[in-house]
Amino acid sequence: MPRKDQLTDLKHLISLSPGEMRKQFSTYVYKDTDTVLRLLFRLIRTEKLTRQKKKNTLALTKFILEHYEADNVPSWLFGELKVLLKNRVISDIDKAVILSAFEPEELMGRLEGFEEFIGGFIEERTDFRDFIVEQISSNPSRLYDIYRVILEKSSPDGLLTMIEDLAGSEEREALQFMELITYHENHDVARAALGTIELASTQDAINTLYSISLLNDTLKAEAEEAYISLMYELPMPAVHNSRSIEAPDEKGKKYVDLWVSLVDGNGALSVFIGKMFARNNYFFASVLLKLSMGIKDTILISNLTRDAYNDIKKEHFSELNYYPVKEEYIIRLLQHFLKKGKKKGTHLPVEVVILKNILNWTNMEPVDYLYEVPKYQPFKYFPRDLFQFPFETWWMHDFEVYRILKPYKNLEPHQIPPKVFYKITKLFVNYARREIVPMCELCVDIIKNSNYKKRTRLMRLFLIIRDELLNPPKYNYDSTFLNYAVFTTIHNTLHNISMGIESPEMIE
């Protein structure tokens, strides 16, 4: 049980997986902020921490530091930060992670040694270029760390200085870093980065500019003009399939996990990617895709130990059923959802570009992907076949259903008047044709392209339901799925209304 003493409980907290640590934070952290920070700095200075414990300690320290107002930082804390800067055991990247809790202007002139520390990153052009190239080439997943530490916390003027320092760099790693800067909200910064990429005048520069023209709506026209101009100056590049990727990298870098979930009732599915970049050094990515909007969210976590990576995997796999697929299929899906996002006007998370560069996926572009609907042998299915994911989530969560059922909030589903049941059934059939039919088709495609493609019965069930929705029987009760889904819709909506929830927006 927690609350033995704060130091002991902090030691236990940092031993957990990153996800579990976030969940248990309020349980294991109960002393005042100053006390907790003093103990964390003590752990950093004196404890021999494993890589994951150190990463958790740094993340926890940064999280707590972010709660300080700039004008209320106590003097003792500047003393601890000064000691941190002199600590040779902690890498510069890790120090920068902690310091990124503050804006640079908040530390200038107040933290002794801060200017010298920043100067180590950007003082000399060759040093900064070498730093970027060395960090990313030794471990591509560090591109994400550099993005978080440098890009998210640097002022536009600071970024313009870095861009100037990298002018003329031809290394792929430097170009990947510059590509991320082209997504900066400051247009002057973004255009300066684009111009620096063009200055490289290499095939890698053309590829990078082409990628920007495909994914970056703000600089699309300028990037297109730049790469076309360079193509005339350089020899014709080899032709690549835009949906393909480069050969697997060397140095034993390999995927350990490539999985895709089936589509849930919100029209969402999850892509799970795990890659090992060095011994006991893992990278994790989770991409949330949604049929109605494209790529909704992307989570990246780098520099994980094997145990920490397995903890994250266990947590994800306890919530969803995943299907193992090949890399090419994941890229095909991502490109398809990029296209959906463009049609819907959805903002592209820059983490997708980071993921593309970390995994060395060249020329990802928004491309429609048409699911192939195979022929199948029908069979009779039963309600028990629907008591599994994703069918149990395929019910209609809609404002109109709430409005219709609100007068019956104290009743059970079987007590609802037949005319109300019929009205909701009509609503559901229209909804299902629009929303669930594409979900059935995508689920079939995922299974067909997975290592579980022999699960033909489940594929056939999706196809049967699809056909029932497109060509409903004369009487809706002749469809097992329609009966099940309408009943589930009424049951779940009545339950929500009884809990005081009056519209879908209240729980979304």
Short mmCIF file of C-alpha atoms in Angstrom, two decimals:
data_model
loop_
_atom_site.label_atom_id
_atom_site.label_comp_id
_atom_site.label_asym_id
_atom_site.label_seq_id
_atom_site.Cartn_x
_atom_site.Cartn_y
_atom_site.Cartn_z
CA MET A 1 0.00 0.00 0.00
CA PRO A 2 1.21 3.58 -0.67
CA ARG A 3 1.81 6.25 1.96
CA LYS A 4 4.62 4.44 3.76
CA ASP A 5 6.78 7.49 3.19
CA GLN A 6 7.06 9.73 0.16
CA LEU A 7 10.57 8.63 -0.91
CA THR A 8 9.68 4.93 -0.77
CA ASP A 9 6.47 5.53 -2.69
CA LEU A 10 8.30 7.58 -5.33
CA LYS A 11 10.75 4.72 -5.82
CA HIS A 12 7.82 2.38 -6.37
CA LEU A 13 6.10 4.82 -8.72
CA ILE A 14 9.11 5.18 -11.04
CA SER A 15 9.44 1.38 -11.20
CA LEU A 16 6.06 1.10 -12.94
CA SER A 17 5.44 1.19 -16.68
CA PRO A 18 4.94 4.71 -18.11
CA GLY A 19 1.21 4.15 -18.54
CA GLU A 20 0.75 2.71 -15.06
CA MET A 21 2.85 5.50 -13.57
CA ARG A 22 0.47 8.08 -15.02
CA LYS A 23 -2.54 6.22 -13.62
CA GLN A 24 -1.04 5.84 -10.13
CA PHE A 25 0.39 9.37 -9.85
CA SER A 26 -2.29 10.74 -7.53
CA THR A 27 -2.04 7.66 -5.30
CA TYR A 28 1.72 7.71 -4.78
CA VAL A 29 2.38 11.47 -4.80
CA TYR A 30 0.80 13.17 -1.79
CA LYS A 31 3.39 15.54 -0.29
CA ASP A 32 3.69 19.20 -1.30
CA THR A 33 5.38 20.08 -4.59
CA ASP A 34 8.65 21.32 -3.08
CA THR A 35 9.11 18.15 -1.01
CA VAL A 36 8.40 15.85 -3.96
CA LEU A 37 10.80 17.74 -6.23
CA ARG A 38 13.59 17.68 -3.64
CA LEU A 39 13.17 13.91 -3.37
CA LEU A 40 13.16 13.45 -7.14
CA PHE A 41 16.38 15.45 -7.54
CA ARG A 42 17.85 13.35 -4.72
CA LEU A 43 16.96 10.19 -6.66
CA ILE A 44 18.55 11.63 -9.81
CA ARG A 45 21.77 12.46 -7.94
CA THR A 46 22.19 9.42 -5.71
CA GLU A 47 20.29 6.41 -7.03
CA LYS A 48 21.66 3.99 -9.59
CA LEU A 49 18.61 3.92 -11.84
CA THR A 50 17.85 1.57 -14.69
CA ARG A 51 17.19 3.23 -18.04
CA GLN A 52 13.42 3.02 -17.61
CA LYS A 53 13.47 4.22 -14.01
CA LYS A 54 15.63 7.16 -15.06
CA LYS A 55 13.28 7.98 -17.93
CA ASN A 56 10.27 7.82 -15.57
CA THR A 57 12.05 9.99 -12.99
CA LEU A 58 12.88 12.64 -15.58
CA ALA A 59 9.33 12.61 -16.99
CA LEU A 60 7.86 12.89 -13.50
CA THR A 61 10.20 15.74 -12.60
CA LYS A 62 9.34 17.66 -15.77
CA PHE A 63 5.61 17.14 -15.20
CA ILE A 64 5.78 18.60 -11.68
CA LEU A 65 8.07 21.46 -12.72
CA GLU A 66 5.49 22.57 -15.30
CA HIS A 67 3.14 23.50 -12.46
CA TYR A 68 5.44 26.31 -11.31
CA GLU A 69 4.67 29.85 -12.41
CA ALA A 70 7.77 31.52 -13.88
CA ASP A 71 7.82 34.23 -11.22
CA ASN A 72 7.42 31.81 -8.33
CA VAL A 73 10.34 29.44 -8.90
CA PRO A 74 12.14 29.11 -5.52
CA SER A 75 15.87 29.77 -5.25
CA TRP A 76 16.63 26.24 -4.03
CA LEU A 77 15.19 24.88 -7.30
CA PHE A 78 17.64 26.93 -9.37
CA GLY A 79 20.37 25.38 -7.20
CA GLU A 80 19.14 21.88 -8.04
CA LEU A 81 18.95 22.72 -11.74
CA LYS A 82 22.51 24.06 -11.60
CA VAL A 83 23.69 20.76 -10.10
CA LEU A 84 21.72 18.92 -12.79
CA LEU A 85 23.53 20.78 -15.57
CA LYS A 86 26.89 19.68 -14.12
CA ASN A 87 25.83 16.03 -13.75
CA ARG A 88 27.82 14.03 -16.32
CA VAL A 89 25.81 10.86 -15.78
CA ILE A 90 22.71 12.46 -17.29
CA SER A 91 22.80 13.04 -21.04
CA ASP A 92 22.28 16.47 -22.57
CA ILE A 93 19.01 15.25 -24.09
CA ASP A 94 17.72 14.19 -20.66
CA LYS A 95 18.78 17.52 -19.14
CA ALA A 96 16.98 19.31 -21.95
CA VAL A 97 13.82 17.27 -21.26
CA ILE A 98 13.72 18.58 -17.67
CA LEU A 99 14.61 22.15 -18.65
CA SER A 100 11.91 22.12 -21.33
CA ALA A 101 9.39 22.49 -18.49
CA PHE A 102 10.33 26.19 -18.68
CA GLU A 103 10.47 28.63 -21.55
CA PRO A 104 14.11 29.55 -22.38
CA GLU A 105 13.44 33.20 -21.50
CA GLU A 106 12.46 32.15 -17.96
CA LEU A 107 15.91 30.64 -17.34
CA MET A 108 18.13 33.17 -19.10
CA GLY A 109 20.08 35.16 -16.51
CA ARG A 110 18.52 33.21 -13.62
CA LEU A 111 20.01 29.72 -14.00
CA GLU A 112 23.80 29.70 -13.89
CA GLY A 113 25.27 27.69 -16.75
CA PHE A 114 22.07 27.67 -18.82
CA GLU A 115 23.44 29.86 -21.62
CA GLU A 116 26.55 27.67 -21.85
CA PHE A 117 24.38 24.55 -21.96
CA ILE A 118 22.26 25.92 -24.81
CA GLY A 119 25.43 27.04 -26.54
CA GLY A 120 26.56 23.42 -26.61
CA PHE A 121 23.65 22.73 -28.92
CA ILE A 122 23.80 25.66 -31.29
CA GLU A 123 27.04 27.64 -30.80
CA GLU A 124 28.92 26.29 -33.80
CA ARG A 125 27.35 25.30 -37.04
CA THR A 126 29.32 22.07 -37.48
CA ASP A 127 28.69 21.05 -33.88
CA PHE A 128 24.94 21.43 -34.22
CA ARG A 129 24.86 19.65 -37.56
CA ASP A 130 27.01 16.84 -36.18
CA PHE A 131 24.79 16.61 -33.11
CA ILE A 132 21.63 16.20 -35.20
CA VAL A 133 23.20 13.69 -37.60
CA GLU A 134 24.91 11.67 -34.87
CA GLN A 135 21.82 11.45 -32.65
CA ILE A 136 19.41 10.41 -35.41
CA SER A 137 21.78 8.09 -37.28
CA SER A 138 22.67 6.19 -34.09
CA ASN A 139 19.00 5.80 -33.16
CA PRO A 140 16.33 7.13 -35.55
CA SER A 141 13.72 7.27 -32.78
CA ARG A 142 15.71 10.14 -31.21
CA LEU A 143 14.21 12.35 -33.90
CA TYR A 144 11.10 12.46 -31.71
CA ASP A 145 13.12 13.41 -28.60
CA ILE A 146 14.86 16.20 -30.52
CA TYR A 147 11.52 17.45 -31.83
CA ARG A 148 10.03 17.61 -28.32
CA VAL A 149 13.05 19.22 -26.71
CA ILE A 150 14.16 21.65 -29.42
CA LEU A 151 11.19 22.46 -31.63
CA GLU A 152 8.44 22.60 -29.03
CA LYS A 153 10.38 24.86 -26.66
CA SER A 154 12.43 27.09 -28.97
CA SER A 155 11.36 30.60 -29.91
CA PRO A 156 11.00 31.47 -33.62
CA ASP A 157 14.25 33.47 -33.45
CA GLY A 158 16.05 30.49 -31.93
CA LEU A 159 14.75 28.20 -34.67
CA LEU A 160 15.82 30.64 -37.38
CA THR A 161 19.34 30.53 -35.91
CA MET A 162 19.31 26.72 -36.03
CA ILE A 163 18.06 26.76 -39.61
CA GLU A 164 20.89 29.12 -40.57
CA ASP A 165 23.38 26.77 -38.86
CA LEU A 166 22.07 23.84 -40.92
CA ALA A 167 22.14 25.67 -44.26
CA GLY A 168 23.86 23.50 -46.84
CA SER A 169 23.53 20.27 -44.86
CA GLU A 170 23.06 17.32 -47.20
CA GLU A 171 22.71 14.51 -44.66
CA ARG A 172 19.37 12.75 -44.66
CA GLU A 173 19.09 13.08 -40.88
CA ALA A 174 19.45 16.87 -41.08
CA LEU A 175 16.84 17.02 -43.84
CA GLN A 176 14.42 14.94 -41.77
CA PHE A 177 14.85 17.37 -38.89
CA MET A 178 14.31 20.33 -41.22
CA GLU A 179 11.16 18.73 -42.64
CA LEU A 180 9.58 18.86 -39.18
CA ILE A 181 10.35 22.57 -38.91
CA THR A 182 8.33 23.18 -42.09
CA TYR A 183 5.23 22.36 -40.01
CA HIS A 184 5.97 25.17 -37.54
CA GLU A 185 3.09 27.58 -36.99
CA ASN A 186 5.36 30.56 -37.69
CA HIS A 187 5.32 30.90 -41.48
CA ASP A 188 8.73 32.62 -41.64
CA VAL A 189 10.31 29.72 -39.75
CA ALA A 190 8.57 27.12 -41.92
CA ARG A 191 9.59 28.82 -45.18
CA ALA A 192 13.18 29.25 -43.99
CA ALA A 193 13.36 25.50 -43.30
CA LEU A 194 11.96 24.76 -46.75
CA GLY A 195 14.57 27.00 -48.37
CA THR A 196 17.37 25.28 -46.45
CA ILE A 197 16.21 21.86 -47.67
CA GLU A 198 16.23 23.14 -51.24
CA LEU A 199 19.81 24.41 -50.77
CA ALA A 200 21.00 20.83 -50.18
CA SER A 201 20.39 20.11 -53.90
CA THR A 202 20.52 16.32 -53.48
CA GLN A 203 18.20 13.43 -54.29
CA ASP A 204 17.34 13.22 -50.58
CA ALA A 205 16.38 16.90 -50.72
CA ILE A 206 14.08 16.20 -53.68
CA ASN A 207 12.45 13.33 -51.78
CA THR A 208 11.98 15.53 -48.71
CA LEU A 209 10.48 18.38 -50.72
CA TYR A 210 8.20 15.92 -52.49
CA SER A 211 7.01 14.61 -49.13
CA ILE A 212 6.28 18.16 -47.96
CA SER A 213 4.31 18.87 -51.14
CA LEU A 214 2.15 15.81 -50.44
CA LEU A 215 1.49 16.29 -46.73
CA ASN A 216 2.03 19.96 -45.84
CA ASP A 217 -0.96 21.92 -47.12
CA THR A 218 0.52 25.28 -46.11
CA LEU A 219 3.73 24.88 -48.15
CA LYS A 220 2.40 22.52 -50.83
CA ALA A 221 2.83 24.89 -53.79
CA GLU A 222 6.27 26.17 -52.75
CA ALA A 223 7.57 22.66 -52.04
CA GLU A 224 6.27 21.41 -55.38
CA GLU A 225 7.95 24.24 -57.24
CA ALA A 226 11.21 23.60 -55.36
CA TYR A 227 11.42 19.86 -56.02
CA ILE A 228 10.50 20.27 -59.69
CA SER A 229 13.24 22.89 -60.04
CA LEU A 230 15.79 20.54 -58.45
CA MET A 231 14.69 17.64 -60.65
CA TYR A 232 15.78 19.60 -63.71
CA GLU A 233 19.17 20.28 -62.14
CA LEU A 234 19.90 16.70 -60.98
CA PRO A 235 19.95 13.38 -62.85
CA MET A 236 16.60 11.61 -63.10
CA PRO A 237 15.99 9.61 -59.89
CA ALA A 238 15.10 5.96 -59.88
CA VAL A 239 11.35 5.37 -60.09
CA HIS A 240 9.80 4.21 -56.83
CA ASN A 241 6.31 2.99 -56.13
CA SER A 242 4.94 5.80 -53.96
CA ARG A 243 3.35 3.23 -51.68
CA SER A 244 6.53 1.28 -51.14
CA ILE A 245 9.25 1.66 -48.56
CA GLU A 246 12.96 1.23 -48.51
CA ALA A 247 14.62 -2.02 -47.57
CA PRO A 248 14.92 -2.81 -43.86
CA ASP A 249 17.68 -0.87 -42.16
CA GLU A 250 20.95 -2.40 -41.05
CA LYS A 251 22.44 -2.86 -37.58
CA GLY A 252 19.78 -5.38 -36.58
CA LYS A 253 17.07 -2.74 -36.44
CA LYS A 254 13.84 -4.66 -36.84
CA TYR A 255 10.14 -4.59 -36.21
CA VAL A 256 8.94 -6.59 -33.26
CA ASP A 257 5.25 -5.78 -33.68
CA LEU A 258 2.98 -4.69 -36.54
CA TRP A 259 -0.69 -4.99 -35.63
CA VAL A 260 -4.05 -3.48 -36.63
CA SER A 261 -7.28 -3.70 -34.65
CA LEU A 262 -10.74 -4.20 -36.09
CA VAL A 263 -13.12 -1.22 -36.32
CA ASP A 264 -15.09 -0.31 -33.20
CA GLY A 265 -18.52 1.30 -32.94
CA ASN A 266 -17.05 4.79 -33.30
CA GLY A 267 -15.56 3.87 -36.66
CA ALA A 268 -12.09 3.85 -35.10
CA LEU A 269 -9.23 1.39 -35.35
CA SER A 270 -5.75 1.34 -33.90
CA VAL A 271 -2.37 0.63 -35.49
CA PHE A 272 0.29 -0.75 -33.12
CA ILE A 273 3.94 -0.53 -34.18
CA GLY A 274 6.96 -1.71 -32.23
CA LYS A 275 10.57 -1.59 -33.41
CA MET A 276 13.89 -2.42 -31.78
CA PHE A 277 16.70 -0.01 -32.66
CA ALA A 278 19.36 -1.45 -30.36
CA ARG A 279 19.70 -4.03 -27.64
CA ASN A 280 17.07 -3.29 -25.00
CA ASN A 281 16.06 -0.10 -26.83
CA TYR A 282 12.54 -0.13 -28.23
CA PHE A 283 10.32 2.34 -30.03
CA PHE A 284 6.52 2.27 -29.80
CA ALA A 285 3.91 3.99 -31.94
CA SER A 286 0.13 3.88 -31.81
CA VAL A 287 -1.93 5.55 -34.53
CA LEU A 288 -5.67 6.05 -34.04
CA LEU A 289 -7.57 6.05 -37.33
CA LYS A 290 -11.20 7.09 -37.73
CA LEU A 291 -13.36 6.55 -40.78
CA SER A 292 -15.13 9.89 -40.33
CA MET A 293 -12.00 12.06 -40.06
CA GLY A 294 -8.79 10.25 -41.09
CA ILE A 295 -5.83 10.10 -38.70
CA LYS A 296 -7.12 11.27 -35.33
CA ASP A 297 -4.16 10.83 -33.00
CA THR A 298 -0.61 9.48 -32.86
CA ILE A 299 1.33 8.41 -29.77
CA LEU A 300 5.12 7.95 -29.97
CA ILE A 301 7.34 6.68 -27.15
CA SER A 302 11.08 6.19 -27.67
CA ASN A 303 14.00 4.67 -25.74
CA LEU A 304 11.95 2.01 -23.98
CA THR A 305 13.47 -0.99 -22.25
CA ARG A 306 12.10 -4.38 -23.27
CA ASP A 307 10.16 -4.67 -20.01
CA ALA A 308 8.64 -1.20 -20.39
CA TYR A 309 7.75 -1.93 -24.01
CA ASN A 310 6.08 -5.20 -23.05
CA ASP A 311 4.09 -3.41 -20.34
CA ILE A 312 2.74 -0.97 -22.94
CA LYS A 313 1.93 -3.83 -25.31
CA LYS A 314 0.12 -5.74 -22.57
CA GLU A 315 -1.94 -2.66 -21.71
CA HIS A 316 -3.00 -2.11 -25.33
CA PHE A 317 -3.75 -5.75 -26.07
CA SER A 318 -5.96 -6.04 -22.99
CA GLU A 319 -8.36 -3.50 -24.51
CA LEU A 320 -8.54 -4.50 -28.20
CA ASN A 321 -8.18 -7.51 -30.49
CA TYR A 322 -5.27 -6.92 -32.86
CA TYR A 323 -4.36 -8.67 -36.11
CA PRO A 324 -0.71 -9.09 -37.20
CA VAL A 325 -0.06 -7.54 -40.62
CA LYS A 326 2.84 -6.64 -42.87
CA GLU A 327 4.47 -3.23 -43.03
CA GLU A 328 3.20 -2.60 -46.55
CA TYR A 329 -0.39 -3.02 -45.40
CA ILE A 330 0.02 -0.55 -42.54
CA ILE A 331 1.43 2.01 -44.97
CA ARG A 332 -1.48 1.38 -47.34
CA LEU A 333 -3.96 1.99 -44.50
CA LEU A 334 -2.19 5.13 -43.31
CA GLN A 335 -2.13 6.55 -46.83
CA HIS A 336 -5.83 5.79 -47.19
CA PHE A 337 -6.65 7.60 -43.94
CA LEU A 338 -4.38 10.49 -44.93
CA LYS A 339 -6.62 10.84 -47.99
CA LYS A 340 -9.74 10.71 -45.82
CA GLY A 341 -8.28 13.42 -43.61
CA LYS A 342 -7.58 15.66 -46.60
CA LYS A 343 -11.16 15.27 -47.84
CA LYS A 344 -12.50 16.13 -44.37
CA GLY A 345 -10.05 18.97 -43.80
CA THR A 346 -8.59 17.23 -40.75
CA HIS A 347 -5.33 18.64 -39.39
CA LEU A 348 -2.41 16.25 -39.92
CA PRO A 349 -0.61 15.49 -36.63
CA VAL A 350 3.09 16.28 -37.09
CA GLU A 351 3.76 13.03 -35.21
CA VAL A 352 2.75 11.20 -38.40
CA VAL A 353 5.61 12.92 -40.24
CA ILE A 354 7.97 12.06 -37.37
CA LEU A 355 6.83 8.42 -37.55
CA LYS A 356 7.37 8.37 -41.32
CA ASN A 357 10.93 9.63 -40.91
CA ILE A 358 11.81 7.41 -37.95
CA LEU A 359 10.70 4.30 -39.88
CA ASN A 360 12.21 5.60 -43.13
CA TRP A 361 8.97 5.38 -45.10
CA THR A 362 9.60 7.30 -48.31
CA ASN A 363 7.00 9.24 -50.25
CA MET A 364 3.96 8.56 -48.09
CA GLU A 365 1.05 10.25 -49.78
CA PRO A 366 -2.73 10.48 -49.46
CA VAL A 367 -4.09 7.69 -51.67
CA ASP A 368 -7.57 6.17 -51.80
CA TYR A 369 -7.59 2.44 -51.13
CA LEU A 370 -10.57 0.43 -52.34
CA TYR A 371 -11.34 -2.60 -50.21
CA GLU A 372 -11.89 -5.77 -52.19
CA VAL A 373 -15.17 -7.45 -51.22
CA PRO A 374 -14.65 -11.18 -51.84
CA LYS A 375 -17.29 -13.76 -52.68
CA TYR A 376 -18.30 -15.92 -49.76
CA GLN A 377 -20.41 -18.88 -48.71
CA PRO A 378 -23.29 -17.76 -46.44
CA PHE A 379 -24.07 -19.59 -43.21
CA LYS A 380 -26.63 -19.29 -40.43
CA TYR A 381 -25.32 -17.31 -37.48
CA PHE A 382 -26.72 -16.81 -34.00
CA PRO A 383 -26.81 -14.04 -31.36
CA ARG A 384 -23.88 -15.68 -29.55
CA ASP A 385 -21.73 -14.95 -32.62
CA LEU A 386 -22.27 -11.24 -31.96
CA PHE A 387 -21.19 -11.33 -28.30
CA GLN A 388 -17.63 -10.35 -29.23
CA PHE A 389 -15.59 -7.37 -30.38
CA PRO A 390 -16.36 -5.40 -32.49
CA PHE A 391 -20.07 -6.31 -32.84
CA GLU A 392 -20.81 -5.51 -29.20
CA THR A 393 -19.73 -1.90 -29.88
CA TRP A 394 -21.73 -1.47 -33.08
CA TRP A 395 -24.76 0.35 -31.72
CA MET A 396 -26.16 3.76 -32.62
CA HIS A 397 -25.05 6.51 -30.25
CA ASP A 398 -27.16 9.34 -31.63
CA PHE A 399 -28.93 12.47 -30.35
CA GLU A 400 -32.21 11.55 -32.09
CA VAL A 401 -32.33 8.20 -30.27
CA TYR A 402 -31.84 10.02 -26.96
CA ARG A 403 -34.69 12.38 -27.84
CA ILE A 404 -37.06 9.55 -28.71
CA LEU A 405 -36.26 7.46 -25.63
CA LYS A 406 -36.14 10.23 -23.02
CA PRO A 407 -39.86 9.82 -22.09
CA TYR A 408 -39.22 6.12 -21.40
CA LYS A 409 -36.15 6.47 -19.21
CA ASN A 410 -37.54 4.30 -16.39
CA LEU A 411 -38.51 1.39 -18.64
CA GLU A 412 -36.69 -1.72 -19.79
CA PRO A 413 -36.11 -2.25 -23.54
CA HIS A 414 -38.84 -4.90 -23.82
CA GLN A 415 -41.33 -2.39 -22.36
CA ILE A 416 -40.80 0.16 -25.13
CA PRO A 417 -43.92 0.58 -27.36
CA PRO A 418 -43.61 -1.27 -30.71
CA LYS A 419 -44.00 1.96 -32.71
CA VAL A 420 -40.98 3.46 -30.88
CA PHE A 421 -38.98 0.29 -31.45
CA TYR A 422 -39.89 0.46 -35.15
CA LYS A 423 -38.93 4.15 -35.40
CA ILE A 424 -35.49 3.48 -33.90
CA THR A 425 -35.06 0.48 -36.20
CA LYS A 426 -35.62 2.71 -39.24
CA LEU A 427 -33.07 5.19 -37.91
CA PHE A 428 -30.59 2.40 -37.28
CA VAL A 429 -30.96 0.87 -40.76
CA ASN A 430 -30.16 4.22 -42.40
CA TYR A 431 -27.25 4.75 -40.01
CA ALA A 432 -25.93 1.22 -40.57
CA ARG A 433 -25.95 1.51 -44.36
CA ARG A 434 -23.94 4.71 -44.08
CA GLU A 435 -21.57 3.79 -41.24
CA ILE A 436 -21.48 0.05 -40.56
CA VAL A 437 -21.25 -1.20 -44.16
CA PRO A 438 -17.80 0.45 -44.64
CA MET A 439 -16.78 -0.90 -41.22
CA CYS A 440 -17.66 -4.44 -42.33
CA GLU A 441 -15.67 -4.02 -45.54
CA LEU A 442 -12.60 -2.70 -43.72
CA CYS A 443 -12.72 -5.46 -41.10
CA VAL A 444 -12.80 -8.08 -43.87
CA ASP A 445 -9.86 -6.40 -45.57
CA ILE A 446 -7.83 -6.33 -42.33
CA ILE A 447 -8.39 -10.03 -41.65
CA LYS A 448 -7.71 -10.94 -45.29
CA ASN A 449 -4.36 -9.10 -45.19
CA SER A 450 -3.33 -10.43 -41.78
CA ASN A 451 -1.56 -13.56 -40.61
CA TYR A 452 -4.98 -14.65 -39.33
CA LYS A 453 -6.48 -14.79 -42.82
CA LYS A 454 -7.66 -18.36 -42.22
CA ARG A 455 -10.34 -16.97 -39.91
CA THR A 456 -12.78 -17.24 -42.80
CA ARG A 457 -15.86 -17.69 -40.62
CA LEU A 458 -15.43 -14.25 -39.07
CA MET A 459 -14.83 -12.70 -42.50
CA ARG A 460 -17.98 -14.36 -43.81
CA LEU A 461 -19.95 -13.05 -40.82
CA PHE A 462 -18.90 -9.48 -41.64
CA LEU A 463 -19.94 -10.03 -45.26
CA ILE A 464 -23.32 -11.50 -44.26
CA ILE A 465 -24.04 -8.50 -42.04
CA ARG A 466 -22.96 -6.15 -44.82
CA ASP A 467 -25.38 -7.78 -47.26
CA GLU A 468 -28.21 -7.75 -44.71
CA LEU A 469 -27.74 -4.01 -44.29
CA LEU A 470 -27.55 -3.26 -48.01
CA ASN A 471 -30.46 -5.60 -48.80
CA PRO A 472 -32.49 -5.83 -45.59
CA PRO A 473 -35.10 -8.61 -45.29
CA LYS A 474 -38.78 -7.75 -45.65
CA TYR A 475 -39.14 -7.94 -41.89
CA ASN A 476 -36.26 -6.50 -39.87
CA TYR A 477 -36.67 -9.15 -37.18
CA ASP A 478 -35.49 -11.71 -39.74
CA SER A 479 -32.00 -10.21 -39.39
CA THR A 480 -30.23 -11.40 -36.25
CA PHE A 481 -27.77 -8.51 -36.41
CA LEU A 482 -30.46 -5.82 -36.78
CA ASN A 483 -32.39 -7.27 -33.85
CA TYR A 484 -29.26 -7.42 -31.71
CA ALA A 485 -27.95 -3.97 -32.66
CA VAL A 486 -31.30 -2.16 -32.25
CA PHE A 487 -31.90 -3.82 -28.88
CA THR A 488 -28.36 -2.87 -27.78
CA THR A 489 -28.92 0.71 -28.95
CA ILE A 490 -32.13 1.01 -26.92
CA HIS A 491 -30.67 -0.75 -23.86
CA ASN A 492 -27.48 1.35 -23.75
CA THR A 493 -29.26 4.63 -24.44
CA LEU A 494 -31.84 3.98 -21.70
CA HIS A 495 -29.03 3.14 -19.31
CA ASN A 496 -27.23 6.40 -20.14
CA ILE A 497 -30.43 8.42 -19.72
CA SER A 498 -31.00 6.82 -16.31
CA MET A 499 -27.49 7.96 -15.34
CA GLY A 500 -28.36 11.57 -16.19
CA ILE A 501 -26.74 11.57 -19.64
CA GLU A 502 -29.03 13.37 -22.07
CA SER A 503 -26.98 13.46 -25.28
CA PRO A 504 -23.99 11.71 -26.89
CA GLU A 505 -21.86 14.83 -26.43
CA MET A 506 -21.98 14.43 -22.64
CA ILE A 507 -19.78 11.31 -22.75
CA GLU A 508 -17.68 11.91 -25.85
#
